[in-house]
PDB file of C-alpha atoms in Angstrom:
ATOM      1  CA  SER A   1     -11.578  11.276  70.874  1.00 79.00           C
ATOM      2  CA  ALA A   2      -8.940  13.065  69.788  1.00 87.00           C
ATOM      3  CA  VAL A   3      -7.476  16.535  71.242  1.00 92.00           C
ATOM      4  CA  ILE A   4      -8.065  19.085  68.608  1.00 96.00           C
ATOM      5  CA  SER A   5      -5.862  22.485  69.091  1.00 97.00           C
ATOM      6  CA  GLN A   6      -6.348  25.721  66.233  1.00 98.00           C
ATOM      7  CA  LYS A   7      -4.628  28.826  65.535  1.00 98.00           C
ATOM      8  CA  PRO A   8      -4.407  31.728  66.671  1.00 98.00           C
ATOM      9  CA  SER A   9      -7.284  31.606  69.125  1.00 97.00           C
ATOM     10  CA  ARG A  10      -8.788  34.841  68.011  1.00 97.00           C
ATOM     11  CA  ASP A  11      -7.419  37.884  66.063  1.00 98.00           C
ATOM     12  CA  ILE A  12      -8.184  41.266  64.784  1.00 98.00           C
ATOM     13  CA  CYS A  13      -8.091  42.372  61.135  1.00 97.00           C
ATOM     14  CA  GLN A  14      -8.596  44.231  58.749  1.00 97.00           C
ATOM     15  CA  ARG A  15     -11.041  44.404  55.935  1.00 98.00           C
ATOM     16  CA  GLY A  16      -9.685  43.160  52.253  1.00 98.00           C
ATOM     17  CA  THR A  17      -7.370  41.120  54.351  1.00 98.00           C
ATOM     18  CA  SER A  18      -7.088  37.093  54.464  1.00 98.00           C
ATOM     19  CA  LEU A  19      -6.417  35.231  57.742  1.00 98.00           C
ATOM     20  CA  THR A  20      -5.679  31.313  57.612  1.00 98.00           C
ATOM     21  CA  ILE A  21      -6.520  28.963  60.060  1.00 98.00           C
ATOM     22  CA  GLN A  22      -4.544  26.309  61.739  1.00 98.00           C
ATOM     23  CA  CYS A  23      -6.508  22.903  62.830  1.00 98.00           C
ATOM     24  CA  GLN A  24      -4.510  20.253  64.167  1.00 98.00           C
ATOM     25  CA  VAL A  25      -5.127  17.001  65.429  1.00 96.00           C
ATOM     26  CA  ASP A  26      -3.002  14.494  68.129  1.00 95.00           C
ATOM     27  CA  SER A  27      -4.481  11.584  65.601  1.00 92.00           C
ATOM     28  CA  GLN A  28      -5.330  10.297  62.454  1.00 91.00           C
ATOM     29  CA  VAL A  29      -8.556  11.284  61.548  1.00 90.00           C
ATOM     30  CA  THR A  30     -10.551  10.812  58.303  1.00 87.00           C
ATOM     31  CA  MET A  31     -12.940  13.225  58.488  1.00 88.00           C
ATOM     32  CA  MET A  32     -12.722  16.547  59.205  1.00 93.00           C
ATOM     33  CA  PHE A  33     -15.359  19.950  59.223  1.00 95.00           C
ATOM     34  CA  TRP A  34     -14.819  23.497  59.254  1.00 97.00           C
ATOM     35  CA  TYR A  35     -17.962  25.325  61.137  1.00 97.00           C
ATOM     36  CA  ARG A  36     -18.718  29.214  61.777  1.00 97.00           C
ATOM     37  CA  GLN A  37     -20.699  30.060  64.820  1.00 97.00           C
ATOM     38  CA  GLN A  38     -21.706  33.694  65.267  1.00 94.00           C
ATOM     39  CA  PRO A  39     -22.290  34.624  69.453  1.00 88.00           C
ATOM     40  CA  GLY A  40     -25.313  33.277  70.465  1.00 89.00           C
ATOM     41  CA  GLN A  41     -26.399  31.143  67.156  1.00 93.00           C
ATOM     42  CA  SER A  42     -25.801  27.482  66.247  1.00 95.00           C
ATOM     43  CA  LEU A  43     -22.783  25.657  64.262  1.00 96.00           C
ATOM     44  CA  THR A  44     -23.021  26.560  60.207  1.00 95.00           C
ATOM     45  CA  LEU A  45     -20.796  24.084  58.301  1.00 95.00           C
ATOM     46  CA  ILE A  46     -18.609  25.586  56.363  1.00 97.00           C
ATOM     47  CA  ALA A  47     -17.400  22.574  53.899  1.00 96.00           C
ATOM     48  CA  THR A  48     -15.875  18.716  54.548  1.00 94.00           C
ATOM     49  CA  ALA A  49     -12.355  18.925  54.100  1.00 93.00           C
ATOM     50  CA  ASN A  50     -10.976  15.767  52.516  1.00 85.00           C
ATOM     51  CA  GLN A  51      -7.349  14.810  52.812  1.00 85.00           C
ATOM     52  CA  GLY A  52      -5.547  14.444  49.040  1.00 82.00           C
ATOM     53  CA  SER A  53      -8.800  16.538  47.648  1.00 84.00           C
ATOM     54  CA  GLU A  54     -10.773  19.537  47.194  1.00 88.00           C
ATOM     55  CA  ALA A  55     -12.720  20.390  50.215  1.00 93.00           C
ATOM     56  CA  THR A  56     -17.341  19.428  50.000  1.00 94.00           C
ATOM     57  CA  TYR A  57     -18.170  22.613  50.560  1.00 96.00           C
ATOM     58  CA  GLU A  58     -21.867  23.381  51.909  1.00 94.00           C
ATOM     59  CA  SER A  59     -24.089  25.708  49.722  1.00 93.00           C
ATOM     60  CA  GLY A  60     -24.042  29.109  50.670  1.00 94.00           C
ATOM     61  CA  PHE A  61     -20.241  29.147  50.904  1.00 96.00           C
ATOM     62  CA  VAL A  62     -18.071  28.769  47.481  1.00 96.00           C
ATOM     63  CA  ILE A  63     -13.768  27.787  47.675  1.00 96.00           C
ATOM     64  CA  ASP A  64     -12.645  31.262  46.373  1.00 97.00           C
ATOM     65  CA  LYS A  65     -14.008  32.353  49.657  1.00 98.00           C
ATOM     66  CA  PHE A  66     -12.947  30.097  51.894  1.00 98.00           C
ATOM     67  CA  PRO A  67     -10.240  28.230  50.225  1.00 97.00           C
ATOM     68  CA  ILE A  68      -9.156  24.695  52.100  1.00 97.00           C
ATOM     69  CA  SER A  69      -6.608  22.816  52.484  1.00 95.00           C
ATOM     70  CA  ARG A  70      -6.014  18.950  54.032  1.00 95.00           C
ATOM     71  CA  PRO A  71      -2.280  17.958  53.330  1.00 93.00           C
ATOM     72  CA  ASN A  72      -2.487  15.419  55.919  1.00 93.00           C
ATOM     73  CA  LEU A  73      -5.177  13.050  58.394  1.00 92.00           C
ATOM     74  CA  THR A  74      -3.773  15.462  60.937  1.00 95.00           C
ATOM     75  CA  PHE A  75      -3.942  19.171  59.857  1.00 96.00           C
ATOM     76  CA  SER A  76      -5.986  21.393  58.093  1.00 97.00           C
ATOM     77  CA  THR A  77      -6.330  25.148  57.388  1.00 97.00           C
ATOM     78  CA  LEU A  78      -9.241  27.193  56.552  1.00 98.00           C
ATOM     79  CA  THR A  79      -8.594  30.840  54.763  1.00 98.00           C
ATOM     80  CA  VAL A  80     -11.152  33.804  55.232  1.00 98.00           C
ATOM     81  CA  SER A  81     -10.274  35.411  51.916  1.00 98.00           C
ATOM     82  CA  ASN A  82     -11.011  39.589  51.760  1.00 98.00           C
ATOM     83  CA  MET A  83     -12.481  39.731  54.889  1.00 98.00           C
ATOM     84  CA  SER A  84     -15.595  42.299  55.835  1.00 97.00           C
ATOM     85  CA  PRO A  85     -17.148  42.378  58.820  1.00 96.00           C
ATOM     86  CA  GLU A  86     -19.805  40.341  58.031  1.00 96.00           C
ATOM     87  CA  ASP A  87     -17.178  37.477  58.366  1.00 97.00           C
ATOM     88  CA  SER A  88     -17.185  38.636  62.203  1.00 97.00           C
ATOM     89  CA  SER A  89     -17.581  34.567  63.757  1.00 98.00           C
ATOM     90  CA  ILE A  90     -15.685  32.059  65.496  1.00 98.00           C
ATOM     91  CA  TYR A  91     -14.554  29.470  63.428  1.00 98.00           C
ATOM     92  CA  LEU A  92     -14.413  25.935  64.321  1.00 98.00           C
ATOM     93  CA  CYS A  93     -12.780  22.965  63.070  1.00 97.00           C
ATOM     94  CA  SER A  94     -14.458  19.551  63.978  1.00 96.00           C
ATOM     95  CA  VAL A  95     -12.910  15.975  63.566  1.00 94.00           C
ATOM     96  CA  GLU A  96     -14.926  12.597  63.549  1.00 89.00           C
ATOM     97  CA  THR A  97     -13.857   9.541  64.378  1.00 78.00           C
ATOM     98  CA  SER A  98     -13.545   6.661  62.052  1.00 64.00           C
ATOM     99  CA  GLY A  99     -16.584   4.643  61.898  1.00 65.00           C
ATOM    100  CA  ALA A 100     -18.845   7.046  64.444  1.00 71.00           C
ATOM    101  CA  TYR A 101     -20.549   9.834  63.527  1.00 80.00           C
ATOM    102  CA  GLU A 102     -19.317  11.686  66.856  1.00 85.00           C
ATOM    103  CA  GLN A 103     -17.337  15.165  66.362  1.00 91.00           C
ATOM    104  CA  TYR A 104     -14.808  16.780  68.560  1.00 93.00           C
ATOM    105  CA  PHE A 105     -14.423  20.276  68.172  1.00 96.00           C
ATOM    106  CA  GLY A 106     -10.998  22.028  68.722  1.00 97.00           C
ATOM    107  CA  PRO A 107     -11.150  25.948  70.758  1.00 97.00           C
ATOM    108  CA  GLY A 108     -12.521  27.527  67.881  1.00 97.00           C
ATOM    109  CA  THR A 109     -10.687  31.252  66.565  1.00 98.00           C
ATOM    110  CA  ARG A 110     -12.507  33.875  67.312  1.00 97.00           C
ATOM    111  CA  LEU A 111     -12.324  36.474  64.601  1.00 98.00           C
ATOM    112  CA  THR A 112     -13.187  39.919  64.668  1.00 97.00           C
ATOM    113  CA  VAL A 113     -13.324  42.225  60.931  1.00 98.00           C
ATOM    114  CA  THR A 114     -13.168  45.732  61.649  1.00 97.00           C
TER     115      THR A 114
ATOM    116  CA  GLY B   1     -32.447  20.557  52.419  1.00 57.00           C
ATOM    117  CA  GLN B   2     -32.518  18.413  55.831  1.00 64.00           C
ATOM    118  CA  GLN B   3     -33.333  20.460  59.055  1.00 83.00           C
ATOM    119  CA  VAL B   4     -33.437  20.539  62.377  1.00 91.00           C
ATOM    120  CA  MET B   5     -35.655  22.505  64.220  1.00 93.00           C
ATOM    121  CA  GLN B   6     -35.370  22.251  68.306  1.00 96.00           C
ATOM    122  CA  ILE B   7     -37.205  23.929  71.163  1.00 96.00           C
ATOM    123  CA  PRO B   8     -37.279  25.650  73.148  1.00 96.00           C
ATOM    124  CA  GLN B   9     -35.211  27.940  72.778  1.00 95.00           C
ATOM    125  CA  TYR B  10     -34.114  29.112  76.315  1.00 96.00           C
ATOM    126  CA  GLN B  11     -34.826  27.478  79.177  1.00 96.00           C
ATOM    127  CA  HIS B  12     -35.267  28.804  82.571  1.00 97.00           C
ATOM    128  CA  VAL B  13     -35.286  26.382  85.304  1.00 97.00           C
ATOM    129  CA  GLN B  14     -35.264  26.245  89.115  1.00 97.00           C
ATOM    130  CA  GLU B  15     -32.182  24.580  90.497  1.00 97.00           C
ATOM    131  CA  GLY B  16     -33.801  21.035  91.692  1.00 97.00           C
ATOM    132  CA  GLU B  17     -36.139  21.396  89.137  1.00 97.00           C
ATOM    133  CA  ASP B  18     -36.655  18.809  85.701  1.00 97.00           C
ATOM    134  CA  PHE B  19     -36.384  20.355  81.884  1.00 95.00           C
ATOM    135  CA  THR B  20     -36.354  18.672  78.263  1.00 97.00           C
ATOM    136  CA  THR B  21     -35.375  19.921  75.038  1.00 97.00           C
ATOM    137  CA  TYR B  22     -36.862  18.577  72.057  1.00 97.00           C
ATOM    138  CA  CYS B  23     -35.574  18.031  68.618  1.00 97.00           C
ATOM    139  CA  ASN B  24     -37.394  17.864  65.398  1.00 96.00           C
ATOM    140  CA  SER B  25     -36.174  16.509  62.124  1.00 93.00           C
ATOM    141  CA  SER B  26     -37.656  17.367  58.513  1.00 88.00           C
ATOM    142  CA  THR B  27     -36.350  14.060  57.356  1.00 91.00           C
ATOM    143  CA  THR B  28     -35.512  10.780  58.732  1.00 94.00           C
ATOM    144  CA  LEU B  29     -32.187  11.173  60.529  1.00 93.00           C
ATOM    145  CA  SER B  30     -29.844   7.580  60.455  1.00 92.00           C
ATOM    146  CA  ASN B  31     -28.586   8.936  63.595  1.00 93.00           C
ATOM    147  CA  ILE B  32     -28.748  11.944  65.746  1.00 95.00           C
ATOM    148  CA  GLN B  33     -25.722  13.342  68.326  1.00 95.00           C
ATOM    149  CA  TRP B  34     -26.477  15.709  70.779  1.00 97.00           C
ATOM    150  CA  TYR B  35     -23.469  18.379  72.319  1.00 97.00           C
ATOM    151  CA  LYS B  36     -23.089  20.442  74.954  1.00 98.00           C
ATOM    152  CA  GLN B  37     -21.824  24.053  74.834  1.00 97.00           C
ATOM    153  CA  ARG B  38     -20.999  25.818  78.144  1.00 97.00           C
ATOM    154  CA  PRO B  39     -20.529  29.328  77.974  1.00 94.00           C
ATOM    155  CA  GLY B  40     -17.394  30.942  76.225  1.00 93.00           C
ATOM    156  CA  GLY B  41     -16.241  27.339  75.179  1.00 95.00           C
ATOM    157  CA  HIS B  42     -16.357  25.089  72.278  1.00 96.00           C
ATOM    158  CA  PRO B  43     -19.557  22.011  71.787  1.00 96.00           C
ATOM    159  CA  VAL B  44     -18.487  19.040  73.763  1.00 96.00           C
ATOM    160  CA  PHE B  45     -20.030  15.292  72.601  1.00 94.00           C
ATOM    161  CA  LEU B  46     -22.045  14.450  74.928  1.00 96.00           C
ATOM    162  CA  ILE B  47     -24.278  11.290  72.968  1.00 95.00           C
ATOM    163  CA  GLN B  48     -25.237   9.493  69.652  1.00 94.00           C
ATOM    164  CA  LEU B  49     -28.425   7.889  69.315  1.00 96.00           C
ATOM    165  CA  VAL B  50     -29.014   5.800  66.588  1.00 95.00           C
ATOM    166  CA  LYS B  51     -31.786   3.082  66.943  1.00 96.00           C
ATOM    167  CA  SER B  52     -36.055   3.756  66.660  1.00 97.00           C
ATOM    168  CA  GLY B  53     -36.874   3.925  70.045  1.00 97.00           C
ATOM    169  CA  GLU B  54     -33.560   3.938  71.399  1.00 97.00           C
ATOM    170  CA  VAL B  55     -32.911   5.554  75.522  1.00 98.00           C
ATOM    171  CA  LYS B  56     -30.004   6.272  76.794  1.00 97.00           C
ATOM    172  CA  LYS B  57     -29.122   7.686  79.958  1.00 97.00           C
ATOM    173  CA  GLN B  58     -26.547   9.229  81.735  1.00 96.00           C
ATOM    174  CA  LYS B  59     -26.667  10.411  85.542  1.00 96.00           C
ATOM    175  CA  ARG B  60     -29.272  12.865  85.099  1.00 97.00           C
ATOM    176  CA  LEU B  61     -29.678  12.906  81.241  1.00 98.00           C
ATOM    177  CA  THR B  62     -31.743  11.217  79.671  1.00 98.00           C
ATOM    178  CA  PHE B  63     -31.636  11.079  75.817  1.00 98.00           C
ATOM    179  CA  GLN B  64     -34.613   9.527  73.487  1.00 98.00           C
ATOM    180  CA  PHE B  65     -34.562   8.809  69.363  1.00 98.00           C
ATOM    181  CA  GLY B  66     -37.982   8.908  68.199  1.00 97.00           C
ATOM    182  CA  GLU B  67     -39.782   5.585  66.492  1.00 96.00           C
ATOM    183  CA  ALA B  68     -39.765   7.050  63.509  1.00 96.00           C
ATOM    184  CA  LYS B  69     -36.206   8.250  63.998  1.00 96.00           C
ATOM    185  CA  LYS B  70     -37.431  12.031  63.423  1.00 95.00           C
ATOM    186  CA  ASN B  71     -37.189  13.459  66.357  1.00 96.00           C
ATOM    187  CA  SER B  72     -35.350  13.039  69.734  1.00 98.00           C
ATOM    188  CA  SER B  73     -35.112  14.491  73.493  1.00 98.00           C
ATOM    189  CA  LEU B  74     -33.016  15.282  76.131  1.00 98.00           C
ATOM    190  CA  HIS B  75     -34.663  15.413  79.560  1.00 98.00           C
ATOM    191  CA  ILE B  76     -32.743  16.589  82.519  1.00 98.00           C
ATOM    192  CA  THR B  77     -33.179  16.088  86.410  1.00 98.00           C
ATOM    193  CA  ALA B  78     -32.969  18.120  89.381  1.00 98.00           C
ATOM    194  CA  THR B  79     -30.954  20.819  87.317  1.00 97.00           C
ATOM    195  CA  GLN B  80     -27.634  21.889  88.858  1.00 97.00           C
ATOM    196  CA  THR B  81     -25.904  24.988  88.198  1.00 96.00           C
ATOM    197  CA  THR B  82     -23.135  22.708  86.444  1.00 96.00           C
ATOM    198  CA  ASP B  83     -26.034  22.223  83.852  1.00 97.00           C
ATOM    199  CA  VAL B  84     -26.135  25.622  82.680  1.00 97.00           C
ATOM    200  CA  GLY B  85     -24.762  25.960  78.707  1.00 97.00           C
ATOM    201  CA  THR B  86     -26.633  25.803  75.072  1.00 97.00           C
ATOM    202  CA  TYR B  87     -27.870  21.824  74.553  1.00 98.00           C
ATOM    203  CA  PHE B  88     -27.123  21.338  70.143  1.00 97.00           C
ATOM    204  CA  CYS B  89     -28.430  18.372  68.512  1.00 96.00           C
ATOM    205  CA  ALA B  90     -27.346  17.432  65.527  1.00 94.00           C
ATOM    206  CA  GLY B  91     -28.528  15.326  62.396  1.00 89.00           C
ATOM    207  CA  GLN B  92     -25.330  15.545  60.263  1.00 77.00           C
ATOM    208  CA  PRO B  93     -24.417  17.729  58.835  1.00 78.00           C
ATOM    209  CA  SER B  94     -27.563  20.439  60.643  1.00 86.00           C
ATOM    210  CA  PHE B  95     -26.993  21.519  63.739  1.00 93.00           C
ATOM    211  CA  GLY B  96     -30.158  22.688  65.904  1.00 94.00           C
ATOM    212  CA  ALA B  97     -30.511  26.298  67.014  1.00 95.00           C
ATOM    213  CA  GLY B  98     -29.499  24.616  70.395  1.00 96.00           C
ATOM    214  CA  THR B  99     -31.813  25.449  73.883  1.00 97.00           C
ATOM    215  CA  THR B 100     -29.995  28.054  76.078  1.00 97.00           C
ATOM    216  CA  VAL B 101     -30.329  26.626  79.639  1.00 97.00           C
ATOM    217  CA  THR B 102     -29.901  28.966  82.397  1.00 97.00           C
ATOM    218  CA  VAL B 103     -30.699  27.663  86.432  1.00 96.00           C
ATOM    219  CA  ARG B 104     -31.812  30.077  89.098  1.00 94.00           C
ATOM    220  CA  ALA B 105     -30.386  28.753  93.197  1.00 89.00           C
TER     221      ALA B 105
END
């Protein structure tokens, strides 16, 4: 397993601004992921954060809107750029332990855009 | 693309009763995972199934992977209030819609 922390835990932001969410893992992991979860809904994968290379984005998500950094094997950031109220959601990072498909999730960042 | 469908969306259970939630994929899965998310919490990994026809148990929870590896089920016996939450199946990278369980004491 892995222990994951996220910052901030929640934020209220103005339309048009950007927010960077940090994800820290207590051990080195190969795979890190960023998800979005609307209240009462399922999880939607935004992108896979690759160490040393560009993130791999899912359909409907683009780098200009959700730039991701992965400087090392224990840390990643997701930026939500030029925010609109539709970006209000919970953003979760997760990690996949080496050799298994099971994912461990951070506590999430609750974002409200006004 | 791969889609994972999950039913029912809501399950209201009398304490002590059993229930089952089902997960179906449009394509063959190499593996499937189940997660539980308590209200206000984040998803927590429960189990992974890999082999065709595999059955795994965790106390009152029984997980099954179909022979064709396109469906899976989670069966909970003698439901308790601690079982409240949303149960998601996941066939990477898709998560099912989840089954939200409420329990009547």
